[in-house]
Amino acid sequence: MRELTLSPALFFDTINAYQRAAALNTAIELDIFTTVADGKDTAASLAGHCGVAERGARILLDYLVMAGFLTKRQDHYVLTPDSATFLNG
């Protein structure tokens, strides 16, 4: 008889997928990608443009970096080639 192996991987994958989708949805609603492309590429400038708290903008932007939608150089965020093609505009 085979031994049953338990794993929480399905639950963690599902939670991560939900968080990723929610972050992307929020970024699209706030027009983050076009705003970054237009030169408002710091958390402060983006927050002011979008009317959100700077701390919240930074958290979202850093998550988008971690997820691969943006890159970061010092305090400036940059679209990835995929984000520039599919999410800007």
Coordinates of C-alpha atoms in Angstrom, one line a residue:
M1 CA 0.0 0.0 0.0
R2 CA 1.3 3.5 -0.9
E3 CA 1.9 6.0 1.8
L4 CA -0.2 9.1 1.6
T5 CA 1.8 12.4 1.4
L6 CA 0.0 15.5 2.6
S7 CA 1.0 18.9 1.3
P8 CA -0.3 22.5 1.8
A9 CA 1.0 23.4 -1.7
L10 CA -2.4 23.6 -3.3
F11 CA -3.6 26.1 -0.6
F12 CA -0.5 28.3 -0.8
D13 CA -0.7 28.3 -4.6
T14 CA -4.3 29.3 -4.6
I15 CA -3.7 32.1 -2.1
N16 CA -0.7 33.4 -4.1
A17 CA -2.8 33.3 -7.3
Y18 CA -5.5 35.4 -5.6
Q19 CA -3.0 37.9 -4.3
R20 CA -1.3 38.2 -7.7
A21 CA -4.6 38.7 -9.5
A22 CA -5.8 41.3 -6.9
A23 CA -2.6 43.3 -7.2
L24 CA -2.7 43.2 -11.0
N25 CA -6.4 44.2 -11.0
T26 CA -5.7 47.1 -8.6
A27 CA -2.7 48.3 -10.8
I28 CA -4.9 48.2 -13.9
E29 CA -7.7 50.1 -12.1
L30 CA -5.3 52.8 -10.9
D31 CA -3.7 52.9 -14.4
I32 CA -0.3 52.2 -12.8
F33 CA 1.4 51.0 -15.9
T34 CA 0.6 54.0 -18.1
T35 CA 1.4 56.3 -15.3
V36 CA 4.8 54.8 -14.8
A37 CA 5.4 54.9 -18.6
D38 CA 4.4 58.6 -18.6
G39 CA 7.3 59.3 -16.2
K40 CA 5.6 59.3 -12.8
D41 CA 7.8 56.5 -11.8
T42 CA 8.4 56.9 -8.1
A43 CA 6.0 55.9 -5.3
A44 CA 5.5 59.5 -4.3
S45 CA 4.8 60.9 -7.8
L46 CA 2.5 57.9 -8.6
A47 CA 0.6 58.2 -5.4
G48 CA 0.0 61.9 -6.0
H49 CA -1.2 61.3 -9.5
C50 CA -3.5 58.4 -8.5
G51 CA -4.8 59.9 -5.3
V52 CA -3.6 57.1 -3.0
A53 CA -1.3 57.0 0.0
E54 CA 2.4 56.8 -0.8
R55 CA 2.9 53.9 1.5
G56 CA 0.2 51.9 -0.2
A57 CA 1.6 52.8 -3.6
R58 CA 5.0 51.7 -2.6
I59 CA 3.7 48.3 -1.3
L60 CA 1.8 47.7 -4.5
L61 CA 4.7 48.8 -6.7
D62 CA 7.2 46.6 -4.8
Y63 CA 4.8 43.6 -5.1
L64 CA 4.5 44.2 -8.9
V65 CA 8.4 44.2 -9.0
M66 CA 8.4 40.9 -7.1
A67 CA 5.8 39.5 -9.4
G68 CA 7.7 40.5 -12.5
F69 CA 5.5 43.2 -13.9
L70 CA 7.9 46.1 -13.1
T71 CA 11.6 46.5 -12.3
K72 CA 13.1 49.0 -9.8
R73 CA 16.2 51.1 -10.1
Q74 CA 16.8 53.0 -6.8
D75 CA 13.5 54.7 -6.2
H76 CA 12.3 54.5 -9.8
Y77 CA 10.0 51.9 -11.2
V78 CA 10.3 50.7 -14.9
L79 CA 7.9 48.7 -17.0
T80 CA 9.1 45.3 -18.1
P81 CA 9.0 44.8 -21.9
D82 CA 5.9 42.6 -21.4
S83 CA 4.1 45.1 -19.3
A84 CA 5.0 47.9 -21.7
T85 CA 3.5 45.9 -24.5
F86 CA 0.4 44.4 -22.9
L87 CA -0.5 46.7 -19.9
N88 CA 0.4 50.2 -21.0
G89 CA -2.3 52.3 -22.5

